[in-house]
PDB file of C-alpha atoms in Angstrom:
ATOM      1  CA  MET A  37     -10.967  -5.648 -23.939  1.00 70.00           C
ATOM      2  CA  HIS A  38     -12.830  -7.252 -21.057  1.00 86.00           C
ATOM      3  CA  TYR A  39     -12.949  -5.315 -17.804  1.00 91.00           C
ATOM      4  CA  ASN A  40     -13.020  -7.853 -14.981  1.00 95.00           C
ATOM      5  CA  ILE A  41     -13.120  -7.710 -11.191  1.00 96.00           C
ATOM      6  CA  HIS A  42      -9.329  -8.018 -11.012  1.00 96.00           C
ATOM      7  CA  ASP A  43      -9.029  -4.965 -13.255  1.00 96.00           C
ATOM      8  CA  ILE A  44     -11.276  -3.012 -10.891  1.00 97.00           C
ATOM      9  CA  ALA A  45      -9.206  -4.212  -7.922  1.00 97.00           C
ATOM     10  CA  GLY A  46      -5.958  -3.149  -9.607  1.00 97.00           C
ATOM     11  CA  ASN A  47      -7.323   0.270 -10.496  1.00 98.00           C
ATOM     12  CA  LEU A  48      -8.643   0.732  -6.970  1.00 98.00           C
ATOM     13  CA  GLY A  49      -5.188  -0.161  -5.640  1.00 98.00           C
ATOM     14  CA  VAL A  50      -3.545   2.385  -7.913  1.00 98.00           C
ATOM     15  CA  ALA A  51      -6.045   5.036  -6.800  1.00 98.00           C
ATOM     16  CA  MET A  52      -5.383   4.226  -3.122  1.00 98.00           C
ATOM     17  CA  ILE A  53      -1.619   4.622  -3.522  1.00 98.00           C
ATOM     18  CA  ILE A  54      -1.921   7.846  -5.527  1.00 98.00           C
ATOM     19  CA  ILE A  55      -4.442   9.406  -3.131  1.00 98.00           C
ATOM     20  CA  THR A  56      -2.353   8.394  -0.118  1.00 97.00           C
ATOM     21  CA  TYR A  57       0.729  10.000  -1.646  1.00 97.00           C
ATOM     22  CA  LEU A  58      -1.257  13.121  -2.523  1.00 98.00           C
ATOM     23  CA  LEU A  59      -2.527  13.366   1.063  1.00 98.00           C
ATOM     24  CA  LEU A  60       1.063  13.072   2.287  1.00 97.00           C
ATOM     25  CA  GLN A  61       2.244  15.853  -0.029  1.00 97.00           C
ATOM     26  CA  LEU A  62      -0.660  18.099   0.955  1.00 98.00           C
ATOM     27  CA  GLY A  63       0.136  17.607   4.639  1.00 97.00           C
ATOM     28  CA  ARG A  64      -3.185  15.891   5.333  1.00 97.00           C
ATOM     29  CA  ILE A  65      -1.514  12.685   6.534  1.00 97.00           C
ATOM     30  CA  ARG A  66       1.903  12.020   8.038  1.00 95.00           C
ATOM     31  CA  SER A  67       4.225   9.243   6.951  1.00 93.00           C
ATOM     32  CA  ASP A  68       4.395   7.939  10.522  1.00 90.00           C
ATOM     33  CA  ASN A  69       0.596   7.685  10.655  1.00 92.00           C
ATOM     34  CA  ILE A  70      -0.567   4.060  10.665  1.00 93.00           C
ATOM     35  CA  TYR A  71      -3.162   4.832   7.995  1.00 95.00           C
ATOM     36  CA  TYR A  72      -0.430   5.874   5.566  1.00 96.00           C
ATOM     37  CA  SER A  73       1.201   2.446   5.756  1.00 96.00           C
ATOM     38  CA  LEU A  74      -2.118   0.582   5.800  1.00 97.00           C
ATOM     39  CA  LEU A  75      -3.417   2.371   2.716  1.00 97.00           C
ATOM     40  CA  ASN A  76      -0.152   1.766   0.857  1.00 97.00           C
ATOM     41  CA  ALA A  77      -0.132  -1.922   1.784  1.00 98.00           C
ATOM     42  CA  ALA A  78      -3.785  -2.350   0.812  1.00 98.00           C
ATOM     43  CA  GLY A  79      -3.291  -0.557  -2.492  1.00 98.00           C
ATOM     44  CA  ALA A  80      -0.238  -2.618  -3.378  1.00 98.00           C
ATOM     45  CA  GLY A  81      -2.065  -5.784  -2.327  1.00 98.00           C
ATOM     46  CA  LEU A  82      -4.931  -4.995  -4.690  1.00 98.00           C
ATOM     47  CA  ILE A  83      -2.476  -4.408  -7.527  1.00 98.00           C
ATOM     48  CA  ILE A  84      -0.782  -7.741  -6.766  1.00 98.00           C
ATOM     49  CA  TYR A  85      -4.202  -9.399  -6.845  1.00 98.00           C
ATOM     50  CA  SER A  86      -4.777  -7.990 -10.328  1.00 97.00           C
ATOM     51  CA  LEU A  87      -1.339  -9.211 -11.399  1.00 97.00           C
ATOM     52  CA  ILE A  88      -2.339 -12.795 -10.614  1.00 96.00           C
ATOM     53  CA  TYR A  89      -4.564 -12.644 -13.690  1.00 95.00           C
ATOM     54  CA  GLU A  90      -2.291 -10.631 -15.975  1.00 93.00           C
ATOM     55  CA  PHE A  91       1.225 -11.123 -14.640  1.00 96.00           C
ATOM     56  CA  ASN A  92       3.974  -8.582 -15.139  1.00 97.00           C
ATOM     57  CA  LEU A  93       7.213  -9.356 -13.302  1.00 97.00           C
ATOM     58  CA  SER A  94       8.389  -5.739 -12.989  1.00 97.00           C
ATOM     59  CA  ALA A  95       5.051  -4.590 -11.582  1.00 97.00           C
ATOM     60  CA  PHE A  96       4.950  -7.569  -9.209  1.00 98.00           C
ATOM     61  CA  ILE A  97       8.442  -6.832  -7.858  1.00 98.00           C
ATOM     62  CA  ILE A  98       7.707  -3.167  -7.116  1.00 97.00           C
ATOM     63  CA  GLU A  99       4.351  -3.961  -5.502  1.00 97.00           C
ATOM     64  CA  ALA A 100       5.811  -6.790  -3.405  1.00 98.00           C
ATOM     65  CA  PHE A 101       8.446  -4.405  -2.069  1.00 98.00           C
ATOM     66  CA  TRP A 102       5.732  -1.766  -1.512  1.00 97.00           C
ATOM     67  CA  VAL A 103       3.826  -4.244   0.677  1.00 97.00           C
ATOM     68  CA  VAL A 104       6.944  -5.326   2.603  1.00 97.00           C
ATOM     69  CA  ILE A 105       8.048  -1.740   3.224  1.00 97.00           C
ATOM     70  CA  SER A 106       4.529  -0.788   4.321  1.00 96.00           C
ATOM     71  CA  PHE A 107       4.489  -3.681   6.794  1.00 96.00           C
ATOM     72  CA  ILE A 108       7.840  -2.482   8.147  1.00 95.00           C
ATOM     73  CA  GLY A 109       6.179   0.895   8.772  1.00 93.00           C
ATOM     74  CA  ILE A 110       3.219  -0.771  10.477  1.00 93.00           C
ATOM     75  CA  PHE A 111       5.499  -2.928  12.639  1.00 93.00           C
ATOM     76  CA  ARG A 112       7.640   0.056  13.604  1.00 89.00           C
ATOM     77  CA  ARG A 113       4.565   2.066  14.534  1.00 88.00           C
ATOM     78  CA  PHE A 114       3.311  -0.630  16.908  1.00 86.00           C
ATOM     79  CA  TYR A 115       6.805  -1.351  18.228  1.00 85.00           C
ATOM     80  CA  ILE A 116       7.521   2.308  18.971  1.00 78.00           C
ATOM     81  CA  LYS A 117       4.099   2.782  20.567  1.00 71.00           C
ATOM     82  CA  LYS A 118       4.643  -0.313  22.745  1.00 74.00           C
ATOM     83  CA  ARG A 119       8.122   0.854  23.826  1.00 76.00           C
ATOM     84  CA  LYS A 120       6.796   4.262  24.912  1.00 72.00           C
ATOM     85  CA  LYS A 121       4.427   2.582  27.380  1.00 66.00           C
TER      86      LYS A 121
END
């Protein structure tokens, strides 16, 4: 097995998502915190990058939705912040 840069990117993405979820469960980060959504989007994006080289439709679908849902969280955060001003 060859371990390439896209494999490293995918594993980094997985680690980002797992650590972000762990931080949420430990109460170290809140789900309405912008970093929660950014870390999830970045992690899913890295996994999608790795899937370009070794495609798996099921994994791509879940990660694409993960990115979209994370961007909804980011948008809502900025929208709510803007409305409060």
